[in-house]
Coordinates of C-alpha atoms in Angstrom, one line a residue:
X1 CA 21.5 -8.4 -66.4
X2 CA 24.3 -7.1 -64.3
X3 CA 26.9 -9.5 -65.7
X4 CA 27.1 -12.6 -67.9
X5 CA 27.1 -14.8 -64.8
X6 CA 23.5 -13.7 -64.2
X7 CA 22.4 -15.8 -67.1
X8 CA 21.5 -19.4 -66.2
X9 CA 21.7 -22.1 -68.8
X10 CA 18.7 -24.4 -69.1
X11 CA 21.1 -27.4 -69.3
X12 CA 22.4 -26.5 -65.9
X13 CA 18.9 -26.0 -64.6
X14 CA 18.1 -29.7 -64.9
X15 CA 20.8 -30.5 -62.3
X16 CA 19.2 -28.1 -59.8
X17 CA 15.5 -28.7 -60.1
X18 CA 14.8 -28.3 -56.4
X19 CA 16.6 -25.0 -56.1
X20 CA 14.9 -23.6 -59.2
X21 CA 11.5 -24.6 -57.9
X22 CA 12.3 -22.5 -54.9
X23 CA 13.2 -19.6 -57.1
X24 CA 9.8 -19.6 -58.7
X25 CA 8.4 -18.6 -55.3
X26 CA 10.0 -15.2 -55.9
X27 CA 12.1 -15.1 -52.7
X28 CA 15.4 -13.4 -52.5
X29 CA 17.8 -12.6 -49.6
X30 CA 17.6 -8.9 -50.1
X31 CA 13.8 -8.9 -50.1
X32 CA 13.4 -8.4 -53.8
X33 CA 11.3 -10.6 -56.0
X34 CA 13.6 -12.8 -58.1
X35 CA 12.0 -13.3 -61.5
X36 CA 13.5 -15.8 -63.8
X37 CA 12.8 -14.9 -67.4
X38 CA 13.7 -16.5 -70.8
X39 CA 16.3 -14.7 -72.8
X40 CA 18.1 -16.1 -75.8
X41 CA 19.0 -19.6 -77.1
X42 CA 22.4 -20.9 -76.2
X43 CA 25.0 -19.5 -78.6
X44 CA 23.5 -16.0 -78.9
X45 CA 26.3 -13.4 -79.3
X46 CA 27.4 -11.0 -76.6
X47 CA 25.7 -8.1 -78.3
X48 CA 22.4 -9.7 -77.8
X49 CA 23.1 -9.9 -74.1
X50 CA 24.4 -6.4 -74.0
X51 CA 21.1 -5.2 -75.4
X52 CA 19.2 -7.3 -72.8
X53 CA 21.3 -5.8 -70.0
X54 CA 20.3 -2.3 -71.1
X55 CA 16.6 -3.3 -71.1
X56 CA 16.9 -5.1 -67.8
X57 CA 18.5 -2.1 -66.1
X58 CA 15.7 0.1 -67.5
X59 CA 13.0 -2.3 -66.1
X60 CA 14.7 -2.6 -62.7
X61 CA 14.9 1.2 -62.4
X62 CA 11.1 1.3 -62.9
X63 CA 10.5 -1.6 -60.6
X64 CA 13.3 -1.6 -58.0
X65 CA 11.7 -4.4 -56.0
X66 CA 12.1 -6.9 -58.9
X67 CA 15.4 -8.6 -59.7
X68 CA 15.5 -10.0 -63.2
X69 CA 17.4 -13.3 -63.7
X70 CA 18.0 -14.0 -67.4
X71 CA 17.8 -17.7 -68.3
X72 CA 19.0 -19.2 -71.6
X73 CA 16.0 -20.8 -73.3
X74 CA 15.2 -22.4 -76.6
X75 CA 11.8 -24.1 -77.2
X76 CA 12.2 -27.5 -78.8
X77 CA 9.3 -29.9 -79.2
X78 CA 11.0 -33.1 -78.2
X79 CA 12.5 -31.7 -75.0
X80 CA 9.9 -29.1 -73.8
X81 CA 7.6 -31.6 -72.1
X82 CA 10.5 -33.0 -70.0
X83 CA 11.6 -29.4 -69.0
X84 CA 8.0 -28.6 -68.0
X85 CA 7.7 -31.8 -66.0
X86 CA 11.0 -31.2 -64.3
X87 CA 10.1 -27.7 -63.2
X88 CA 13.2 -26.3 -64.9
X89 CA 11.5 -23.6 -67.0
X90 CA 11.7 -19.9 -66.1
X91 CA 8.9 -17.9 -64.5
X92 CA 8.3 -16.3 -67.9
X93 CA 8.9 -18.2 -71.0
X94 CA 7.6 -18.5 -74.5
X95 CA 5.8 -21.3 -76.4
X96 CA 4.6 -21.5 -80.0
X97 CA 1.0 -20.8 -80.9
X98 CA 0.7 -24.5 -81.8
X99 CA 1.3 -25.7 -78.2
X100 CA -0.6 -23.1 -76.2
X101 CA -4.0 -24.8 -76.6
X102 CA -2.8 -28.1 -75.3
X103 CA -0.9 -26.6 -72.4
X104 CA -3.8 -24.4 -71.3
X105 CA -6.2 -27.3 -71.6
X106 CA -3.9 -29.4 -69.4
X107 CA -3.8 -26.7 -66.8
X108 CA -0.1 -26.0 -67.4
X109 CA -0.4 -22.2 -68.0
X110 CA -1.5 -19.4 -65.7
X111 CA -4.8 -17.7 -66.4
X112 CA -4.0 -14.0 -67.1
X113 CA -7.4 -12.8 -68.2
X114 CA -7.9 -10.4 -65.4
X115 CA -4.4 -9.0 -65.8
X116 CA -4.7 -8.4 -69.6
X117 CA -8.1 -6.8 -69.1
X118 CA -6.7 -4.4 -66.5
X119 CA -3.9 -3.5 -68.8
X120 CA -6.5 -2.4 -71.3
X121 CA -5.4 -3.9 -74.6
X122 CA -7.3 -7.2 -74.8
X123 CA -9.4 -5.7 -77.7
X124 CA -6.2 -4.6 -79.6
X125 CA -5.1 -8.1 -80.4
X126 CA -5.6 -9.6 -83.8
X127 CA -8.5 -11.9 -83.0
X128 CA -7.2 -14.8 -85.1
X129 CA -4.0 -14.7 -83.1
X130 CA -5.7 -14.2 -79.7
X131 CA -7.6 -17.4 -80.3
X132 CA -4.4 -19.3 -79.7
X133 CA -4.5 -18.4 -76.0
X134 CA -8.2 -18.7 -75.3
X135 CA -10.1 -21.6 -73.7
X136 CA -13.7 -22.5 -74.4
X137 CA -14.9 -19.9 -71.8
X138 CA -12.9 -17.1 -73.4
X139 CA -10.2 -17.0 -70.6
X140 CA -6.7 -15.9 -71.7
X141 CA -3.6 -17.9 -70.8
X142 CA -0.8 -15.8 -72.4
X143 CA 0.3 -12.7 -74.2
X144 CA 0.8 -13.1 -78.0
X145 CA 4.1 -11.3 -78.4
X146 CA 5.2 -11.9 -82.0
X147 CA 4.0 -13.5 -85.1
X148 CA 5.3 -14.4 -88.5
X149 CA 4.2 -15.7 -91.9
X150 CA 6.2 -18.2 -93.8
X151 CA 8.5 -16.6 -96.3
X152 CA 11.1 -17.7 -98.9
X153 CA 14.6 -17.0 -97.6
X154 CA 17.2 -16.7 -100.3
X155 CA 20.9 -16.0 -100.7
X156 CA 21.5 -13.0 -102.9
X157 CA 25.1 -13.9 -103.4
X158 CA 24.3 -17.3 -104.7
X159 CA 21.7 -15.8 -107.0
X160 CA 24.3 -13.5 -108.5
X161 CA 26.8 -16.3 -108.9
X162 CA 24.1 -18.3 -110.7
X163 CA 23.3 -15.4 -113.0
X164 CA 20.0 -14.7 -111.3
X165 CA 18.7 -11.2 -110.4
X166 CA 18.5 -11.1 -106.5
X167 CA 15.9 -8.2 -106.9
X168 CA 13.6 -10.5 -108.8
X169 CA 13.1 -13.6 -106.7
X170 CA 10.8 -16.4 -107.9
X171 CA 7.1 -16.0 -107.6
X172 CA 5.9 -19.5 -108.5
X173 CA 6.9 -23.0 -107.3
X174 CA 7.9 -23.8 -110.9
X175 CA 10.3 -20.8 -110.8
X176 CA 11.7 -21.9 -107.4
X177 CA 12.5 -25.2 -109.0
X178 CA 14.2 -23.5 -112.0
X179 CA 16.2 -21.2 -109.8
X180 CA 17.3 -24.0 -107.5
X181 CA 18.5 -26.0 -110.5
X182 CA 20.5 -23.1 -111.9
X183 CA 22.0 -22.3 -108.5
X184 CA 23.1 -25.9 -108.0
X185 CA 24.6 -26.2 -111.5
X186 CA 26.4 -22.9 -111.4
X187 CA 27.7 -22.9 -107.8
X188 CA 27.8 -26.5 -106.6
X189 CA 25.7 -25.5 -103.6
X190 CA 22.2 -26.7 -102.7
X191 CA 19.8 -24.6 -104.7
X192 CA 17.0 -25.4 -102.3
X193 CA 16.7 -27.2 -99.0
X194 CA 14.1 -28.2 -96.5
X195 CA 13.9 -29.1 -92.8
X196 CA 13.3 -32.8 -92.1
X197 CA 13.6 -33.7 -88.4
X198 CA 12.7 -32.7 -84.8
X199 CA 9.1 -32.0 -86.0
X200 CA 10.3 -29.3 -88.5
X201 CA 10.0 -31.5 -91.5
X202 CA 6.3 -31.9 -90.8
X203 CA 6.0 -28.2 -90.1
X204 CA 7.5 -27.2 -93.4
X205 CA 5.5 -29.8 -95.3
X206 CA 2.4 -28.3 -93.7
X207 CA 3.5 -24.8 -94.7
X208 CA 4.1 -25.7 -98.4
X209 CA 1.0 -27.8 -98.7
X210 CA -1.1 -24.9 -97.4
X211 CA 0.4 -22.7 -100.1
X212 CA -0.9 -25.3 -102.6
X213 CA -4.4 -25.4 -101.0
X214 CA -3.7 -28.5 -99.0
X215 CA -4.6 -28.6 -95.3
X216 CA -3.9 -31.3 -92.7
X217 CA -7.1 -31.3 -90.7
X218 CA -10.7 -30.3 -90.7
X219 CA -11.4 -26.9 -89.3
X220 CA -12.5 -28.3 -86.0
X221 CA -9.3 -30.5 -85.7
X222 CA -11.2 -33.8 -85.4
X223 CA -10.5 -35.3 -88.9
X224 CA -7.2 -35.9 -90.6
X225 CA -7.0 -34.8 -94.2
X226 CA -3.3 -35.4 -94.8
X227 CA -3.7 -37.4 -97.9
X228 CA -4.6 -34.5 -100.1
X229 CA -3.4 -33.1 -103.4
X230 CA -1.5 -30.2 -101.8
X231 CA 0.6 -32.4 -99.6
X232 CA 1.2 -34.8 -102.4
X233 CA 2.3 -32.0 -104.7
X234 CA 4.7 -30.7 -102.1
X235 CA 6.3 -34.2 -101.7
X236 CA 6.5 -34.6 -105.5
X237 CA 8.2 -31.2 -105.7
X238 CA 10.8 -32.3 -103.1
X239 CA 11.3 -35.6 -105.0
X240 CA 11.8 -33.8 -108.4
X241 CA 14.3 -31.3 -107.0
X242 CA 16.2 -34.1 -105.2
X243 CA 16.2 -36.9 -107.8
X244 CA 15.6 -35.3 -111.2
X245 CA 17.4 -31.9 -110.7
X246 CA 19.9 -32.9 -108.1
X247 CA 19.5 -29.4 -106.6
X248 CA 19.0 -30.1 -102.9
X249 CA 22.6 -31.0 -101.9
X250 CA 23.4 -34.0 -99.8
X251 CA 22.2 -33.2 -96.3
X252 CA 18.7 -34.5 -95.6
X253 CA 18.7 -34.4 -91.8
X254 CA 18.1 -30.7 -91.2
X255 CA 16.1 -28.9 -88.5
X256 CA 15.6 -25.2 -87.7
X257 CA 19.0 -24.7 -86.2
X258 CA 21.1 -26.7 -88.7
X259 CA 19.4 -25.3 -91.8
X260 CA 19.9 -21.8 -90.5
X261 CA 23.6 -22.6 -90.0
X262 CA 24.0 -24.0 -93.5
X263 CA 22.2 -21.0 -95.0
X264 CA 24.4 -18.5 -93.0
X265 CA 27.5 -20.4 -94.2
X266 CA 26.5 -19.8 -97.8
X267 CA 25.6 -23.5 -98.6
X268 CA 21.9 -23.1 -99.4
X269 CA 20.3 -20.9 -102.0
X270 CA 16.6 -21.0 -100.8
X271 CA 14.4 -22.4 -98.1
X272 CA 11.1 -21.6 -96.4
X273 CA 10.9 -20.4 -92.8
X274 CA 9.4 -17.6 -90.7
X275 CA 9.5 -14.0 -91.9
X276 CA 11.1 -13.0 -88.7
X277 CA 14.1 -15.2 -89.2
X278 CA 16.6 -12.5 -90.1
X279 CA 17.1 -11.5 -86.5
X280 CA 18.2 -15.0 -85.5
X281 CA 20.3 -15.6 -88.6
X282 CA 22.4 -12.5 -87.9
X283 CA 22.4 -12.7 -84.1
X284 CA 22.9 -16.5 -83.6
X285 CA 24.3 -17.7 -86.9
X286 CA 26.6 -14.8 -88.0
X287 CA 24.9 -14.3 -91.3
X288 CA 26.3 -11.5 -93.5
X289 CA 23.3 -9.1 -93.9
X290 CA 24.4 -8.3 -97.5
X291 CA 23.6 -11.8 -98.8
X292 CA 20.1 -12.0 -97.3
X293 CA 16.9 -11.9 -99.3
X294 CA 13.3 -12.5 -98.3
X295 CA 10.1 -12.8 -100.4
X296 CA 6.7 -14.3 -100.0
X297 CA 6.2 -18.0 -100.7
X298 CA 4.3 -18.8 -103.9
X299 CA 0.6 -19.4 -103.8
X300 CA -1.4 -21.7 -106.1
X301 CA -4.7 -23.6 -106.2
X302 CA -6.4 -21.5 -103.4
X303 CA -3.3 -21.6 -101.2
X304 CA -2.8 -19.7 -98.0
X305 CA 0.3 -18.6 -96.1
X306 CA 1.0 -20.5 -92.9
X307 CA 1.4 -18.2 -89.9
X308 CA 2.6 -18.8 -86.4
X309 CA 4.5 -17.1 -83.6
X310 CA 4.9 -17.4 -79.9
X311 CA 3.3 -16.5 -76.7
X312 CA 4.7 -15.2 -73.5
X313 CA 3.3 -17.4 -70.7
X314 CA 3.6 -18.1 -67.0
X315 CA 3.4 -21.4 -65.1
X316 CA 0.3 -21.7 -62.9
X317 CA 2.5 -22.5 -59.8
X318 CA 3.7 -18.9 -59.3
X319 CA 2.7 -17.2 -56.0
X320 CA 0.7 -13.9 -56.3
X321 CA 3.8 -11.6 -55.9
X322 CA 5.8 -13.5 -58.5
X323 CA 2.9 -13.6 -60.9
X324 CA 2.4 -9.8 -60.5
X325 CA 6.1 -9.3 -61.2
X326 CA 5.9 -11.6 -64.2
X327 CA 3.0 -9.7 -65.7
X328 CA 4.8 -6.4 -65.2
X329 CA 7.8 -7.9 -67.1
X330 CA 5.8 -9.3 -70.0
X331 CA 3.9 -6.0 -70.4
X332 CA 7.0 -3.9 -70.2
X333 CA 9.4 -6.2 -72.2
X334 CA 7.1 -7.6 -74.9
X335 CA 3.9 -5.5 -75.2
X336 CA 4.6 -1.8 -74.6
X337 CA 7.0 -1.6 -77.5
X338 CA 4.1 -2.6 -79.7
X339 CA 1.7 0.0 -78.1
X340 CA 3.6 3.0 -76.9
X341 CA 5.7 5.3 -78.9
X342 CA 8.2 6.0 -76.1
X343 CA 8.6 2.4 -75.2
X344 CA 9.0 1.4 -78.9
X345 CA 11.7 4.0 -79.4
X346 CA 13.5 3.0 -76.2
X347 CA 13.4 -0.7 -77.2
X348 CA 14.6 0.0 -80.7
X349 CA 17.4 2.3 -79.5
X350 CA 18.6 -0.3 -77.0
X351 CA 18.7 -3.0 -79.7
X352 CA 20.3 -0.7 -82.3
X353 CA 22.9 0.5 -79.9
X354 CA 24.0 -3.1 -79.3
X355 CA 24.0 -4.0 -83.0
X356 CA 20.7 -6.0 -82.8
X357 CA 18.2 -6.1 -85.7
X358 CA 15.5 -3.5 -85.7
X359 CA 12.7 -3.6 -88.4
X360 CA 12.6 -7.3 -89.3
X361 CA 9.3 -8.0 -91.1
X362 CA 6.6 -9.7 -89.0
X363 CA 2.9 -10.3 -88.9
X364 CA 1.3 -7.9 -86.4
X365 CA -0.1 -9.5 -83.3
X366 CA -2.1 -6.3 -82.9
X367 CA -4.3 -4.6 -85.5
X368 CA -2.6 -3.6 -88.7
X369 CA -3.1 0.2 -88.1
X370 CA -1.3 0.0 -84.7
X371 CA 1.5 -2.0 -86.4
X372 CA 2.0 0.4 -89.2
X373 CA 2.0 3.3 -86.8
X374 CA 4.7 1.5 -84.7
X375 CA 7.0 1.4 -87.7
X376 CA 7.0 5.2 -87.8
X377 CA 8.1 5.2 -84.1
X378 CA 11.1 3.1 -84.7
X379 CA 12.1 4.4 -88.1
X380 CA 15.3 6.3 -86.9
X381 CA 16.6 3.0 -85.6
X382 CA 15.7 0.5 -88.4
X383 CA 19.0 -1.2 -89.3
X384 CA 17.9 -4.2 -91.3
X385 CA 18.1 -4.2 -95.1
X386 CA 14.4 -3.9 -95.7
X387 CA 15.1 -3.2 -99.4
X388 CA 16.3 -6.8 -99.6
X389 CA 13.1 -8.0 -98.1
X390 CA 10.8 -5.9 -100.4
X391 CA 9.2 -8.9 -102.1
X392 CA 7.8 -9.9 -98.7
X393 CA 7.0 -6.4 -97.4
X394 CA 5.2 -5.5 -100.7
X395 CA 3.1 -8.7 -101.0
X396 CA 2.5 -10.3 -97.6
X397 CA -0.8 -8.5 -97.0
X398 CA -2.1 -9.8 -100.3
X399 CA -1.9 -13.4 -99.0
X400 CA -4.5 -15.0 -96.8
X401 CA -3.0 -16.3 -93.5
X402 CA -3.9 -19.7 -92.0
X403 CA -3.0 -21.1 -88.7
X404 CA -1.2 -24.4 -88.0
X405 CA -3.2 -27.6 -87.4
X406 CA -5.3 -27.2 -84.2
X407 CA -5.1 -30.7 -82.7
X408 CA -2.0 -32.6 -81.7
X409 CA 0.1 -30.3 -83.8
X410 CA 3.6 -31.4 -82.8
X411 CA 2.7 -35.1 -82.8
X412 CA 1.3 -34.7 -86.4
X413 CA 4.5 -32.9 -87.4
X414 CA 6.5 -35.8 -85.9
X415 CA 4.5 -38.3 -87.9
X416 CA 5.4 -36.4 -91.1
X417 CA 9.1 -36.0 -90.5
X418 CA 9.9 -39.6 -91.7
X419 CA 7.6 -39.1 -94.7
X420 CA 9.7 -36.1 -95.9
X421 CA 12.9 -38.0 -95.1
X422 CA 11.7 -41.1 -97.1
X423 CA 11.0 -39.0 -100.2
X424 CA 14.5 -37.4 -100.0
X425 CA 16.4 -40.6 -99.4
X426 CA 14.5 -43.2 -101.5
X427 CA 14.0 -42.3 -105.1
X428 CA 11.2 -44.9 -105.4
X429 CA 9.4 -43.9 -102.2
X430 CA 5.6 -44.5 -102.6
X431 CA 4.2 -41.1 -101.8
X432 CA 0.6 -42.3 -101.9
X433 CA 1.3 -45.1 -99.5
X434 CA 3.3 -42.9 -97.2
X435 CA 0.5 -40.4 -97.0
X436 CA -2.2 -43.1 -96.5
X437 CA -0.3 -44.4 -93.5
X438 CA 0.4 -41.0 -92.1
X439 CA -3.3 -40.1 -92.4
X440 CA -4.3 -43.3 -90.6
X441 CA -1.8 -42.6 -87.8
X442 CA -2.9 -39.0 -87.5
X443 CA -6.5 -39.9 -87.2
X444 CA -5.7 -42.3 -84.4
X445 CA -4.2 -39.4 -82.5
X446 CA -7.3 -37.2 -83.2
X447 CA -9.6 -39.9 -82.0

């Protein structure tokens, strides 16, 4: 990125759909291929863009016929479909694992099977993760580029104020409840909070239910199983923290962005979200690294840890030259730092030099051996407080990962948002009735 003006905001893109559609053809007045690529969500700090500028310059030196145009981008379930229909998405963008299947089945993603096979690392991917971008014939429609497992984020400063040891985070849901109550009583802040809207309430309900052995669908995604003991126990947990312990504060309309902002501001003691969240908290929400803590979420009754992540994808409308440029960018920007020591070190150095996070815990999209080797490549540049994340680092590979619901994922999450909201805003909410109705509505979606 030559200057901040080279970044195009998605909001502005809606006003110029026709011109953007022309850009996706790859044409440029100087004969270079213009490639519009997703960068950061609106509000990312200058340091993030400085790091991207360094990486962009490195790429354009290697591929002088390609001109990278950074586009501000943030995936949000309720607005993504409109952006896709309007043609206002970049030539390279990312989607969650949960949406890739639907998009590829609808013919909305480019087939990149041949390109990945030529690059030579199709067999290096974690097979569970690779399944998210495969169709029934085994064709690939994207590059899994990062993954996470749900973790328990906690504020070390609020722990200390409440008389709790930040180096000994809770290991059971009963302990989470006890800690939350103590934080609320001692500090006046929310000891625990959860997301509730824009599909994130359903996402987090799904995650915590999975940790209690409750899953929302049959394995083949054809039958809804929402009304199960794990989901009910999670909602009862929310109810008890809210109405019996008064430990959840007074804001019950939170989504991913707003809960992160509240946590970074020191108003929340604990919440569950992806293990890779530290990067965004520091970069986009100005979190003080000294207060951050991360551990695994508790497991009980045969529970599993919900995993997820996102995939770098291309629209199917790209011409051959632009598609070739897009694959080169994805391979260089996202994949080589996972596979190649020199690329990993260069990427880590560029991030570290610009004050960006290096070393945030993730789930590997490639095999575990490759991931662990890659950590040795970037060790000189690691700048995140991994000692404050030790609970997660030490125990995540002891947990069994499980993917998100396979069918109509975002619609199911949207159905569950009001269920979570009802439990948090109505002390007498009938959990059984809410789940029975959600189960019926979900089954109607599944067919």
